[in-house]
Amino acid sequence: MSWNKMADTHEEIVPREPTSAVFSRADFMKESFSVDSFVGNCKGSVPLEVLKSNLDEYLKALKHALIELINEDYADFVNLSTNLVGMDKSIANLSVPLGQLKEEVLLIKSDLDGTIGAIEDKLDERALLRQTKTCMQHLLNITKSLEKIERLLQGSRLSQEVTAKEPEGDDDSHLIERVASEFNQLQFYVTQSQGHPLVESIRGRIAAITSTLQKKLEAAFQEGLQTGELNLLSRVLRTYAIIDKTRDAELLFREVTVKPYMSEVIDEKMLTADPSQGLFNVYNKVLEFVPKHCAQMMNITSGRFVASDVEMFGEQRAGIRGFDFLVNAVWPEVVGLIDARFGSIFAPGNPDAFHQKYMTTIWFINKFEGLCGSKASVQRLRSHPSFTAFMARWSLPVYFQIRFQEMVTKFENSLQLTQDKTKDVLLDSDLFLTSAVSVLWWCIERCWQDSVYIQALCHRFWKMTLQLLSRLSVWIKEDVSSQKISDGDTKQGSGEESTLYLVHLLSDLNTLLTKVPEFFRLDILPKLRQTNIQDTELLSEAILESCGAIQQMVPTLEAQIVSQVVNRASQGLEAVKNIPRLYRRTNKEAPSKSSPFVSSVLKPVREFLEQTQPLIKQQQRQAWAATILQTLLVKYHAVTGDVLTSIKRTEDSLMRLKRSRKQTGPGASGQAVSQDSQSPMSDDDKIRLQFSLDTEEFGRALKELGVEENRIPAYTELLNTVKAARASNIANS
């Protein structure tokens, strides 16, 4: 009975738990059942008293089920001992035949093991014989191949010294191919019979054949290179491929053809004769070598032939795999000579010259890769050790560091300049008015100029662009906004220059925030896409985030500009406190025009708006004017309110004094009245009138500057205060 069936039987016999219980009967039938864990799990759901009650109830159900189970099989329980009577005799009767059967099985097993052992021995002998036969066959083949190769060599001119100058005929080229094919088979048999005495005894003969074949192949290959005979070259290259000596052919081609030509072309005199175009001319000469001297080799090995080549061959033939003369013969020789003779081109001390030579080299590499003929060949070129070493010779990090120091130093110097020196360092820029932003824009443009930018350093130039924008925002926040550039100097001229500098800076920032996204879209992004960057949206977000950091500084600069203008204009408000002294007990005539301080207060505002007219839009200037006048009038209102309050208190004191005199005697009162009636306007009335005229002058200034009165709440409050003061005085008199 399987365990699943036993589990099902137990579930049928064991009664179900009470419906109100927090446990199930399956909990008790688990092999890992533990009383402690069971109680711990249950007491978290119900109190221990309830758990005990459920367990008692379930125990009663189990006892009842046990009694029913015993009653159901009671007869079997009673007859159990009766049914076992005589069982031991039956077992004893069975043990004897079972023992005999066991002995017979062991005997048969022993016979089978012996037979199997004999068969395995025979099989081992057959395998040894087969191996010996194979070895003998290989030795026979080695002997036959060796004799055949020696017979071929003895019956032809291949056995002659390679110094003989008579040209080999077409038959000899075929014979070389036959010898190579037999030699390839010989090499296979020798490898299979490695360590045999016969093989060791013919090592000298094999070495002689190898040397002779190698020399004749080299001679035939050189002859084919000199004559340009495609059939001969094809057979020789196929022979090299058969004996797995393709690298020997490439090295021979490099030594015989490539090295003499490149040694003549890659000459330091050509570089020094024309420093600007010398390297370009050398690379052109190198590229001319490929179609002149490598075209036939590449056509033979790739299987691509022009019509004239097919006519010379007489048929179209498949390519010979395993050769790559451009990668393994031409390129190592070229870069080896450049590294040895043109070491000065790798020096980054002169970044402009370094950039020109590096970009010329990249142009040469691209042209050379275009001559490779296949993507696989280009991949082999890029993974070639000489290519990796050659590219590592170019100190690109050092070049970038020089460019970085050049631009960052100039930018940092522009940040240290005062506004008086700004005009002296502007880089002939019609876009910007401040040195900081002008130099920043020059640096950003220079990073991506064709005369500076290098694609391999794209990530570094991109990072530098973001760093420059971030440095500008930090400078504005920490230096400009923290008042390190003078604002509201004691000298009026320097304060005006500081304000004008901030206006220029604000104008430049607005221009910069317009130019940077456009420059990114038109100049930076195309260069980034050339590096196969896919996530251009992330780059766009980065440049917008940098611009956003600068944009956040604009309100701060505007507030600082307004503060400086207000500080200069507020210096004239001190004269308001002197107005009462001008009319009290001076018998001065009643005022008919505004006070001189009004024009002095408004003069900095007018001059500021006139100076910023060509730089800032009219809407922005009006907003600044409204903010400046609102602040000024709030201050003026505070001073005016204090003076009017003081006047009101003085009048109230005089009124109380007059009332007390009226109560002491009529004569004094009559004299006072007569004196008051002789004066057409009191000193306090003149003061109030002067405040009214000054307030009206401020109102005319608002209209003159194009600022609506409803945008200046302080003016309305001031006007109401002055009118209320005059009306109150009239009512009291």
XYZ file of C-alpha atoms in Angstrom, residues 141 180 221 234 304 471 519 545 600:
9
model
C 51.338 4.764 -44.580
C 52.462 19.315 -49.819
C 55.933 32.430 -53.584
C 47.058 30.382 -56.047
C 36.732 37.709 -55.723
C 30.003 75.885 -11.902
C 23.503 74.235 -29.321
C 18.451 70.111 -15.550
C 16.804 112.837 -6.109
